[in-house]
Coordinates of C-alpha atoms in Angstrom, one line a residue:
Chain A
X9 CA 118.3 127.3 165.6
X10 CA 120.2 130.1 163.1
X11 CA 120.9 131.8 166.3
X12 CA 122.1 129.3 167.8
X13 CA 124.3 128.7 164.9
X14 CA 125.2 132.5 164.4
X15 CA 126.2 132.4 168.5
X16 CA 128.3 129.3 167.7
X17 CA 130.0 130.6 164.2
X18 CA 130.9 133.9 166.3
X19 CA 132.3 131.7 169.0
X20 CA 134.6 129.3 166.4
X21 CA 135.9 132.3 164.9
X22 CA 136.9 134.0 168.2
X23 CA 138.4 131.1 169.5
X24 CA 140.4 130.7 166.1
X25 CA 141.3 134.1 166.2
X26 CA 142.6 133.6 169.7
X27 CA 144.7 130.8 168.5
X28 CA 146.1 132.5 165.7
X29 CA 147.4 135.7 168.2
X30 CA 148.6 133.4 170.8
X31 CA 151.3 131.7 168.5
X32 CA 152.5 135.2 167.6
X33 CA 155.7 134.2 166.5
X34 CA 155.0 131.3 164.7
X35 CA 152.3 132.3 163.4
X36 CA 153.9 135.3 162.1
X37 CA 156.6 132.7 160.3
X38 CA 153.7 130.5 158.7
X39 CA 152.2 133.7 157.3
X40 CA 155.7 135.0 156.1
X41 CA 155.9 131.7 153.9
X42 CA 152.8 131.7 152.8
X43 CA 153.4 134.9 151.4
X44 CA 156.1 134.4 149.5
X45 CA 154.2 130.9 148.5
X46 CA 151.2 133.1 147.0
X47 CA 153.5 135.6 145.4
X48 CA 155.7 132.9 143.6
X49 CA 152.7 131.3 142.3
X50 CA 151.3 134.8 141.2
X51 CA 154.3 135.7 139.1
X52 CA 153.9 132.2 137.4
X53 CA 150.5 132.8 136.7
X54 CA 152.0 136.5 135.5
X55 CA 155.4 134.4 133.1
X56 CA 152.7 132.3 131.6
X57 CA 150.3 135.3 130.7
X58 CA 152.6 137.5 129.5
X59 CA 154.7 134.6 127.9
X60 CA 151.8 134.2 125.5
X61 CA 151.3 137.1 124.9
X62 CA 155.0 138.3 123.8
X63 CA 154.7 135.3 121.9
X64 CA 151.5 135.9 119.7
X65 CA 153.5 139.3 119.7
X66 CA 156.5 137.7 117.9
X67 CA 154.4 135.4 115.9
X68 CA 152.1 138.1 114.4
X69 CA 154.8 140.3 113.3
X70 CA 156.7 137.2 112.0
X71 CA 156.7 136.7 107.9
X72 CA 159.5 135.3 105.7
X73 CA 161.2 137.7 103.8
X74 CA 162.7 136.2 100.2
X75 CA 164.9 138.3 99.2
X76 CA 165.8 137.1 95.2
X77 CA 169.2 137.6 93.3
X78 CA 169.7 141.2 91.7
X79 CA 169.8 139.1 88.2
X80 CA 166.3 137.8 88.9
X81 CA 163.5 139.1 86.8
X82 CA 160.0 139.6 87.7
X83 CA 158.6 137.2 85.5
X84 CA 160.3 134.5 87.6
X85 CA 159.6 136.4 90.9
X86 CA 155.4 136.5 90.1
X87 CA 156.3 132.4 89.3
X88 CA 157.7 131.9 92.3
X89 CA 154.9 134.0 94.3
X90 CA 152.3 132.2 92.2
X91 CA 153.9 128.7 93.0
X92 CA 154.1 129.6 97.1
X93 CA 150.1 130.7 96.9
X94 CA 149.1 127.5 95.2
X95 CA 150.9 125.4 97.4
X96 CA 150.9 126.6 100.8
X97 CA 147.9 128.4 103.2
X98 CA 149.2 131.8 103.5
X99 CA 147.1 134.9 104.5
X100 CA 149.1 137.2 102.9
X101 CA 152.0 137.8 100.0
X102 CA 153.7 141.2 99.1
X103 CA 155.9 141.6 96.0
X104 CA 158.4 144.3 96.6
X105 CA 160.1 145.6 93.5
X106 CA 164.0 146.5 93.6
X107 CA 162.4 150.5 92.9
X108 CA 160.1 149.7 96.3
X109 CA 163.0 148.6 98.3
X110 CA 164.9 151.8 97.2
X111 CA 162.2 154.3 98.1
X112 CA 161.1 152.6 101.4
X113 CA 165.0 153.2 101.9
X114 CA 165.4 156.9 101.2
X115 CA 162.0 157.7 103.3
X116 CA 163.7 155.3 105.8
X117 CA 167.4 156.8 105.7
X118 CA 166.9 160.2 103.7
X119 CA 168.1 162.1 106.3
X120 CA 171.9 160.9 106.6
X121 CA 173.6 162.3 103.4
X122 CA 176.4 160.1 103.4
X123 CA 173.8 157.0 103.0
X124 CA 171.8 158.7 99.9
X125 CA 175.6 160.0 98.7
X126 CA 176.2 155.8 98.5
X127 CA 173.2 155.2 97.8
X128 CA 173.6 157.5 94.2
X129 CA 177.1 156.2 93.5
X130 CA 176.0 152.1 93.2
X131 CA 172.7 152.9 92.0
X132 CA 170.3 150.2 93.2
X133 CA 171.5 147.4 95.4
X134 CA 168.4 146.3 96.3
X135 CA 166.7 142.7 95.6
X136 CA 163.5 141.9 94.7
X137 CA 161.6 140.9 97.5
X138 CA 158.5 138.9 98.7
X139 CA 157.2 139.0 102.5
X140 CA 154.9 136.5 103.0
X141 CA 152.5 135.9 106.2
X142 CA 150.6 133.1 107.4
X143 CA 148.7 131.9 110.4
X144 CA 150.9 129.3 111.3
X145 CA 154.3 129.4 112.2
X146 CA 154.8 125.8 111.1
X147 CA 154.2 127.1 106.6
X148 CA 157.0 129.3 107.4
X149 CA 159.4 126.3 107.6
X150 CA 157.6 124.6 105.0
X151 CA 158.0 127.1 102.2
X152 CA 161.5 128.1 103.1
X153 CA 162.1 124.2 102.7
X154 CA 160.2 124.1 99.4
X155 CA 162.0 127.2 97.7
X156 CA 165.6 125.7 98.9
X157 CA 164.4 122.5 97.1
X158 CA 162.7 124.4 93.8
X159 CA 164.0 127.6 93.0
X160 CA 167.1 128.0 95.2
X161 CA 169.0 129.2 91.9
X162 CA 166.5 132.3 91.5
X163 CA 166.9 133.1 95.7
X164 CA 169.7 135.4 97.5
X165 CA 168.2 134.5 100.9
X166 CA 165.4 133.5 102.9
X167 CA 164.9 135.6 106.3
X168 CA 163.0 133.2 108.4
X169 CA 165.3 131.1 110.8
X170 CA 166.2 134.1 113.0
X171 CA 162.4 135.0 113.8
X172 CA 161.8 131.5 114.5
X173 CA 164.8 131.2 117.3
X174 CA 163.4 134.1 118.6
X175 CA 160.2 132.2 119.5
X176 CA 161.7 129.1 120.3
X177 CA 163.9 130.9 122.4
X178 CA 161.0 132.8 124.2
X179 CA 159.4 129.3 124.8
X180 CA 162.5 127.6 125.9
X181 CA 163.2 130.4 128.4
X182 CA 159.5 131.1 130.0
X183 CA 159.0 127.1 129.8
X184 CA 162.5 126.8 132.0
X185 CA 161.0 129.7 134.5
X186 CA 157.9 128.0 134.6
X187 CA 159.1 124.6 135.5
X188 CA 161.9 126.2 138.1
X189 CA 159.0 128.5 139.1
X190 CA 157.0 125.6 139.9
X191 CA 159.5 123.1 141.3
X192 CA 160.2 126.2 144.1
X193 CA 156.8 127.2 144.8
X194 CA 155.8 123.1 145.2
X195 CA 159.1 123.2 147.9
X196 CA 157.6 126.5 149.5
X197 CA 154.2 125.2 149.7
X198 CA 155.9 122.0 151.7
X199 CA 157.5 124.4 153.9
X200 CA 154.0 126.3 154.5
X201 CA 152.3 123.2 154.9
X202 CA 154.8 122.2 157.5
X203 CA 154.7 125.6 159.1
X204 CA 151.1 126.2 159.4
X205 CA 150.6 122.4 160.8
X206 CA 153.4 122.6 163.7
X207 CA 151.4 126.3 164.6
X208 CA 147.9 124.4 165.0
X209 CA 149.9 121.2 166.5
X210 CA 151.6 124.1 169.2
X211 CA 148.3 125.7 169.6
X212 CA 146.2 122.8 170.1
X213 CA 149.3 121.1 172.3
X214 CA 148.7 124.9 174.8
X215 CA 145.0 124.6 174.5
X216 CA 144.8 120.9 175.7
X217 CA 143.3 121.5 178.9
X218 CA 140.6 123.3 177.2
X219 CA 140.0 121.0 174.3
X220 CA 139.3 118.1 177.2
X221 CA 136.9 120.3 179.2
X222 CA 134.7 121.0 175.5
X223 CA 135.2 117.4 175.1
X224 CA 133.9 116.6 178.7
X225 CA 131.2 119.0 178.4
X226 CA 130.2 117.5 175.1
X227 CA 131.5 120.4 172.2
X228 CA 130.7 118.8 169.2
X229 CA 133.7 117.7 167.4
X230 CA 133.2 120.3 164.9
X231 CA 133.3 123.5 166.8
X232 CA 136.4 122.3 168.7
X233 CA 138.0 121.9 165.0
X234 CA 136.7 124.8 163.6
X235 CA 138.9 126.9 165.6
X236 CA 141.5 125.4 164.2
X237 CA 140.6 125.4 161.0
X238 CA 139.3 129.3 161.6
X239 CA 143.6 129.6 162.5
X240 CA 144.5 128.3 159.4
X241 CA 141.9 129.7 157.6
X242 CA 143.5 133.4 159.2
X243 CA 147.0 132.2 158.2
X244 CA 145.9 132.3 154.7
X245 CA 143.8 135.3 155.0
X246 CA 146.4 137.5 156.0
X247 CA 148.9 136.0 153.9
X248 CA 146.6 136.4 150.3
X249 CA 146.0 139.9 151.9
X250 CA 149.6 141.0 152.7
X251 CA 150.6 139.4 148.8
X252 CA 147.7 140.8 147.0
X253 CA 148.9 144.1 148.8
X254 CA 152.6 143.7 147.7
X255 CA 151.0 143.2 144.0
X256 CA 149.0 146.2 144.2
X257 CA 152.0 148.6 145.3
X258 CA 154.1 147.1 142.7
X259 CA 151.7 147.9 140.2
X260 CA 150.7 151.4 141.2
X261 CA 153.6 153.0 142.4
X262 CA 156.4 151.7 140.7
X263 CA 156.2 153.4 137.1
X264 CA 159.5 151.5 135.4
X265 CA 157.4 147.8 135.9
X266 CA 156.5 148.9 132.6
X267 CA 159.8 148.4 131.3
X268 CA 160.4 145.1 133.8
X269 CA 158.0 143.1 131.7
X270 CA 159.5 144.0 128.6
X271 CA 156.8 146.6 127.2
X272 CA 153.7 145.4 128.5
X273 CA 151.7 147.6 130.7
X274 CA 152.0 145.9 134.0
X275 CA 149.7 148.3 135.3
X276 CA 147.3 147.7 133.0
X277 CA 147.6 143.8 133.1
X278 CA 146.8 143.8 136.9
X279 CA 144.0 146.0 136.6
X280 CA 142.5 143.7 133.6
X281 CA 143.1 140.7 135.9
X282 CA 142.7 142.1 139.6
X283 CA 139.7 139.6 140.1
X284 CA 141.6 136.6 139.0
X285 CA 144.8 137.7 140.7
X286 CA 142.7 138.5 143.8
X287 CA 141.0 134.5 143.8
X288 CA 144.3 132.8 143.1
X289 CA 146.3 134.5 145.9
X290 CA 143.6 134.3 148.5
X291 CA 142.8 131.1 147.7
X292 CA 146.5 130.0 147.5
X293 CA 147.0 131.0 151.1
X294 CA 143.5 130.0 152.4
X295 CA 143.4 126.1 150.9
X296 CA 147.2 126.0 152.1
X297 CA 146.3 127.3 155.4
X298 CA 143.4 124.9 155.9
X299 CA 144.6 121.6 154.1
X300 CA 147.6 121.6 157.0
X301 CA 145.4 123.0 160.2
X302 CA 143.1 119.6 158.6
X303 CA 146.0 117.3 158.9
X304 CA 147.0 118.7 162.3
X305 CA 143.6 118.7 164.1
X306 CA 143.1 114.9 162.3
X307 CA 146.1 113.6 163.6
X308 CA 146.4 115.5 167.1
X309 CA 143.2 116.4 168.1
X310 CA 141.3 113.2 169.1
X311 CA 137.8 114.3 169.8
Chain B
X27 CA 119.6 103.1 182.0
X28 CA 123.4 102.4 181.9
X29 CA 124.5 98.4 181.1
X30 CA 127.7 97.3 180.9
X31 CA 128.0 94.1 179.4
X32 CA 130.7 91.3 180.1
X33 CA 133.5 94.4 179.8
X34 CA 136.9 93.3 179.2
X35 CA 139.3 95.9 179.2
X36 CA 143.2 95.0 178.6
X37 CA 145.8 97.5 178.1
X38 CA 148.4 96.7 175.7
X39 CA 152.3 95.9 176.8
X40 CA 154.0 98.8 177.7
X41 CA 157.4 98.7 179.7
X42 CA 156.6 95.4 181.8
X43 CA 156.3 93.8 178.0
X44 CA 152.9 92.0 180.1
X45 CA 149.5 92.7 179.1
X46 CA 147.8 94.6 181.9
X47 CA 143.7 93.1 182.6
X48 CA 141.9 96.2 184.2
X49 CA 138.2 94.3 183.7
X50 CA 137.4 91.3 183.4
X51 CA 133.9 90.0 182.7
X52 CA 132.1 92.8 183.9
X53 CA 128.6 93.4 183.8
X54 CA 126.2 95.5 185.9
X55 CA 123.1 97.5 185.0
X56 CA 121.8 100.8 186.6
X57 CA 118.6 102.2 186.3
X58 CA 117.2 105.9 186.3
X59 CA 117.2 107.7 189.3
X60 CA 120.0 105.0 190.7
X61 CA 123.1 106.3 193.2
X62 CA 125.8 103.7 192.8
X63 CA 129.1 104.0 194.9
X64 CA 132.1 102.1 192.5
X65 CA 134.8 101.2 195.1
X66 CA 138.1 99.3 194.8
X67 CA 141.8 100.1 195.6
X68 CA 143.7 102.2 193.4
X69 CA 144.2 101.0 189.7
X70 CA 141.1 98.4 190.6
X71 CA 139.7 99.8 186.8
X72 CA 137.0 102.6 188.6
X73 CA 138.0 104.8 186.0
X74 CA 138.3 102.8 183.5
X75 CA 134.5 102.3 183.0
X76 CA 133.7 105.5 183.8
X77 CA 136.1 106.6 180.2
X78 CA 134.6 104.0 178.7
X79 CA 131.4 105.3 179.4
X80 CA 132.6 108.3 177.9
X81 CA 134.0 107.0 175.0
X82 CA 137.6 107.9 175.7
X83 CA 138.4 104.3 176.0
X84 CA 136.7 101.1 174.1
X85 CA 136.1 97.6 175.5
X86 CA 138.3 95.2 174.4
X87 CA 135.4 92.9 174.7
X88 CA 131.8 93.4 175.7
X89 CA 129.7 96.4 175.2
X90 CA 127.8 99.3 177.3
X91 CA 124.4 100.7 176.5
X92 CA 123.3 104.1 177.7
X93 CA 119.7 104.4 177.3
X94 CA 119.6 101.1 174.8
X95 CA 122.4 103.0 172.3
X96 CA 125.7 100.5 172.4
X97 CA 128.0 103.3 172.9
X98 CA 130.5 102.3 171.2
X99 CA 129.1 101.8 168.1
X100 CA 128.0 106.2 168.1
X101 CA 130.0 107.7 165.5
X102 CA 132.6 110.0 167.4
X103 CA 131.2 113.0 165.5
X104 CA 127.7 112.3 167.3
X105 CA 129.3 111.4 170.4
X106 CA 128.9 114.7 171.8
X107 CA 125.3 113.9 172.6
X108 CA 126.0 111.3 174.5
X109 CA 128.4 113.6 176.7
X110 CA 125.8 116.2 177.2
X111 CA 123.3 114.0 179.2
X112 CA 126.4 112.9 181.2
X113 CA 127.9 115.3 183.5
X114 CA 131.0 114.6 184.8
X115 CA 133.2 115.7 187.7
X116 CA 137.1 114.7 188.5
X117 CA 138.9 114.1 191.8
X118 CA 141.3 117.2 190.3
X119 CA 138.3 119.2 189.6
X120 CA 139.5 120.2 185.5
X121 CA 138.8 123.9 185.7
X122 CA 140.2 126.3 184.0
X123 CA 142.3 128.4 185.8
X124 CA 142.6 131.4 183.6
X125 CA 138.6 131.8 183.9
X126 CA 136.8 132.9 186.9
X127 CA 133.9 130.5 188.6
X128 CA 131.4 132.0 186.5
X129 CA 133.4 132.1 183.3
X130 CA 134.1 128.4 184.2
X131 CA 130.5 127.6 183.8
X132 CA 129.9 130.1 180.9
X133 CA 132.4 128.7 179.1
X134 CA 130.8 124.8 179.5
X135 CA 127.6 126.2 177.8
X136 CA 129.4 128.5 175.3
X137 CA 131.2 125.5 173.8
X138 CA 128.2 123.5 173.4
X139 CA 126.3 126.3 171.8
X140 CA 124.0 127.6 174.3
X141 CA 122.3 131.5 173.3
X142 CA 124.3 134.3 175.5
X143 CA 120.7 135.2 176.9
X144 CA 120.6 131.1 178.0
X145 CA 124.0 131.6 179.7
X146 CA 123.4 134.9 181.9
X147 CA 119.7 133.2 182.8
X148 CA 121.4 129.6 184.0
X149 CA 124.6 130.4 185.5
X150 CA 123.9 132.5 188.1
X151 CA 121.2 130.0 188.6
X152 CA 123.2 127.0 189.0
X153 CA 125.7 129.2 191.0
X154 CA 123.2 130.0 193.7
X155 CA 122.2 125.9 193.7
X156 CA 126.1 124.8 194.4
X157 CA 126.3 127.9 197.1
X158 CA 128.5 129.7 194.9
X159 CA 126.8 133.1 194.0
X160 CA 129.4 134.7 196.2
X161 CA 132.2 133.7 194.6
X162 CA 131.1 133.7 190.9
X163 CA 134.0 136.6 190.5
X164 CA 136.8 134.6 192.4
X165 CA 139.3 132.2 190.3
X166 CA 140.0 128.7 191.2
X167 CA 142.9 129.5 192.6
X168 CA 141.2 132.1 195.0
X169 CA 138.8 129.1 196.2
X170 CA 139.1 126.0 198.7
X171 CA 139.4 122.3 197.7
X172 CA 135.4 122.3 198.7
X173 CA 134.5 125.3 196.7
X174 CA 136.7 124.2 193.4
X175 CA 135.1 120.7 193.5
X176 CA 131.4 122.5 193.4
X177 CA 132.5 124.8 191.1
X178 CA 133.0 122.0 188.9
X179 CA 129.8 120.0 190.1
X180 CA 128.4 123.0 188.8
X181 CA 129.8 122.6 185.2
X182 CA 128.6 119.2 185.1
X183 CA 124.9 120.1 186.1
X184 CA 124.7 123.1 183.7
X185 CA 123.6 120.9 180.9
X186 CA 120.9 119.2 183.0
X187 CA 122.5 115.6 182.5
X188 CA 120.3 112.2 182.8
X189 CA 124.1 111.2 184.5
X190 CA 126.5 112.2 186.7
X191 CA 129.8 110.9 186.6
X192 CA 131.8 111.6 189.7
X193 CA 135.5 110.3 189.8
X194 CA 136.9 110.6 193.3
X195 CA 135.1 113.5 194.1
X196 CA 136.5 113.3 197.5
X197 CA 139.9 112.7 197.0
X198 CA 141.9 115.9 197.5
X199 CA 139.0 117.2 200.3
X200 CA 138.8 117.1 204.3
X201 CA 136.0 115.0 205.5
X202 CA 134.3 118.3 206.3
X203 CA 134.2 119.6 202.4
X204 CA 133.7 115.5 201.3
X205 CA 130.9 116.0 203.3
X206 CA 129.8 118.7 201.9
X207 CA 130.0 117.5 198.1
X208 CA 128.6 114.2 199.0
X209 CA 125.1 116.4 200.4
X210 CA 125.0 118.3 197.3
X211 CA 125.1 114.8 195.1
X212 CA 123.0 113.1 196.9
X213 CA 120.4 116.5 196.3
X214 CA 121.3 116.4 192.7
X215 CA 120.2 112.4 193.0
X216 CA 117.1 113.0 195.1
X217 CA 116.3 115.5 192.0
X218 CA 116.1 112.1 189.4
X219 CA 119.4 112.6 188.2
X220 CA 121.2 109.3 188.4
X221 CA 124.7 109.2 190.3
X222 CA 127.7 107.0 189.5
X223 CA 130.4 107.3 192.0
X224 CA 134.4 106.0 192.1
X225 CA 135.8 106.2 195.6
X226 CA 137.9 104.8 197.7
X227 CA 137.0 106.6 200.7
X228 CA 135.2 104.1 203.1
X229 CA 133.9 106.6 205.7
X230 CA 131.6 108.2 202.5
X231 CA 130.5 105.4 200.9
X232 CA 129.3 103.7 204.5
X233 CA 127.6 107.2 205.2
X234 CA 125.5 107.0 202.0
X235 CA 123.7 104.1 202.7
X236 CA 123.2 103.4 198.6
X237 CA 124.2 100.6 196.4
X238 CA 127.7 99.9 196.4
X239 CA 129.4 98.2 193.6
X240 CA 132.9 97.0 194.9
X241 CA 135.7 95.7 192.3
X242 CA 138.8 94.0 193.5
X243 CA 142.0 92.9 190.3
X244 CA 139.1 93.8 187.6
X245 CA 136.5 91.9 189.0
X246 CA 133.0 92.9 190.7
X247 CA 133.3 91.3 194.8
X248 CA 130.1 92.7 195.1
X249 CA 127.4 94.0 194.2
X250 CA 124.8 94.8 197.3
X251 CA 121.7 97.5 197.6
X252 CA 122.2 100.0 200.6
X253 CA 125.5 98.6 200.9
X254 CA 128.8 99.5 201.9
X255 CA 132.8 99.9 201.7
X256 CA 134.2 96.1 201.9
X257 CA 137.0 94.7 200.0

């Protein structure tokens, strides 16, 4: 009985494969789409990785920077920093003194003359400063509101907004990508679907002498399918393999894909991920190719 | 064996916009080991009820049983079965033309699952049965009308059907080759296999000397033991 199914299996698979070379051509089409199906669908799986992590990035160098008026003196600066910590969950606040801000300046800028020459002539121009950090975005907003409202007299400015377009921005743009990226991959997957089902519909239209002598001779509905299916199941093979391929050279020999995804190690990234890269494009191309050689065979292949 | 069952059959309207009756109330039974001759004119519904048989056509009424299953009611995913114990062979013979005689055969057991060791034991076997060893290397179109239709008597018998199906087996042959392929059914009957046959060709169906069924507008004329071709 496994033999007999083994014999059979070998059979299906050679018939599909004879399928799949006869429609040369169109097969070569179906595959073609596929791939760029797969590929598209990979780099959206890439936007969305990568999206996140530029943005936890962003969001984990963000802090709010207060800088205070020059006339401001520490007494009110620890109030204010004493007032923030009470009120709001922050994992972190630094007090940087007007003589802090100066030195982190010269070991910054000590170098350029003209800058220190200035720097001597005004003496310190510095504010006060304190950087705060917190876990969430959202206390950022919350405490620049709160020391607008209380202690906006004792504040020069608050350097927040800026960071925070920066993520919004980053969200606005990979979210747009992702939902173009989406709406064209859905319209190339159509197209695939379409292609792959008129290849089986031509192939099983050229093999319809055959397919009424298996009938006659009573091939079980399943093996004359299963050729079919075994096409389809081809069309996607070959189009995971030829995308997964494509990947693989990009991220090997191309060296500047590191600069491409704006500092992340591309190389790297695919290596992390080649298992899950692998499964999505394979399976992409193989549940694509399958699902249309399905709705061909049900709907022109009466056995 | 085989019971057909008050079988209506009506075809849709097509282009004449009129309902077309094929069969009409037709019931008949054969047993095991029977050789029935089906005759009628043309269109008289012959092959009707052998597709029906087959289950590439239903009843619009009535049922048939093969061996007490009511085929019709087999799920067309077990229907296969059914088409194994029938063997079935076609006025235009339905082989494959881009396959030898011996591929031919082959393939009829390949499809259905059959071991390679079962198919290089049974061909040549069957080939030699059907006088065909000689030719196992020719293609169809390398053979005569006689040798094509045995060829595909062949195919049907490779399965070792309970029923052979044979649809104007004579049809495109010279009386010497119908001769010919009626001797070789009537051996493959004489073996227990039963025969159903559709002809119109009167000088056969006298020369058999079997039960004759005859149908005239979709309706059975008669239905008479040893008896022959009359309209």
């Amino acid at each position: 009985m496994k033999e007999k199914i083994i014999t059979s299996l070998k059979r299906v698979c050679s018939l599909g494969w004879k399928n799949f070379s006869r429609e040369g051509g169109l097969s070569f089409v179906a595959v073609f789409v596929l791939v760029v199906t797969i590929s598209l669908t990979t780099s959206l799986f890439f936007l969305q990785d990568i999206a996140g992590i530029i943005i936890d990035d962003v969001e984990g160098r963000a802090d709010i920077s207060i800088d205070f008026n020059l006339t401001v003196v520490e007494e009110d600066i620890f109030r204010v920093r004493d007032d923030i910590e009470e009120k709001f969950e922050i994992s972190g606040i630094e007090y940087l003194s007007k003589e802090d801000v100066r030195v982190e300046f010269i070991e910054r800028y000590g170098d350029r003359p003209a800058l220190m020459e200035s720097l001597e002539e005004v003496g310190n121009p510095f504010p006060a400063s304190l950087n705060i950090k917190a876990d969430d975005a959202v206390v950022y907003a919350q405490v620049a509101d709160f020391l607008k409202e209380s202690h906006s007299d004792l504040i020069y400015s608050v350097d927040f907004h800026q960071r925070k377009d920066i993520i919004e921005g980053i969200f606005s743009v990979t979210e747009s990508v992702r939902r173009g990226g989406i709406i064209v991959s859905t319209i190339l997957g159509f197209i695939a679907i379409v292609l792959v089902y008129n290849t089986t519909k031509l192939a099983i239209y050229g093999l319809r002498e055959e397919i009424r002598v298996m009938r006659l001779v009573g091939s079980s509905n399943l093996f004359i399918q299963g050729s079919f299916i075994i096409q389809g199941i081809l069309m996607g093979f070959f189009a995971g393999f030829i995308s997964f391929t494509l990947f693989l050279i990009f991220a090997f020999l191309v060296p500047q894909t590191h600069n491409i995804t704006m500092g992340i190690d591309f190389h790297q990234y695919f290596l992390q991920n080649i298992s899950v890269i692998l499964l999505l494009q394979f399976t992409v191309g193989i549940v694509l190719g399958v699902f249309s050689s399905l709705i061909a065979t049900g709907k022109y292949l009466k056995v | 064996m085989i019971f057909f069952n008050n079988i209506t059959k009506v075809f849709p309207p097509h282009l004449t916009r009129k309902e077309n009756v094929v069969l009409e109330n037709i019931s008949f039974k054969v047993d095991k080991g029977e050789f029935v001759s089906v005759v009628g004119r043309s269109g008289a519904g012959k092959t009707t009820l052998f597709r029906m048989l087959l289950g590439e056509e239903a009843p619009t009424e009535g049922e048939i049983f093969f061996d007490g299953q009511n085929v019709h009611k087999v799920s067309p995913s077990k229907f296969y079965k059914i088409r194994r114990r029938v063997g079935t062979i076609f006025q235009d013979y339905k082989l494959l033309s881009s396959k030898t005689v011996y591929e031919n055969i082959a393939y009829a057991m390949e499809v259905t699952g059959s071991l390679d060791k079962e198919v290089k034991r049974d061909v040549p076997e069957i080939l030699e049965m059907v006088g065909l060893g000689l030719q196992a290397h020719q293609f169809p179109h390398q053979l005569s009308g006689g040798e094509q239709q045995r060829t595909a008597i062949a195919r049907a018998l490779i399965h070792n059907p309970d029923v052979i199906l044979a649809d104007e087996p004579t049809g495109d042959l010279d009386p010497y080759h119908s001769r010919d392929v009626l001797n070789l059914l009537l051996r493959i009957n004489e073996c227990g296999t039963t025969v159903l046959l559709a002809t119109h060709d009167k000088d056969c169906v006298n020369a058999l000397g079997k039960r004759v069924i005859s149908l005239r507008d979709g309706k059975i004329v008669n239905d008479i033991k040893e008896g022959r071709f009359i309209l």
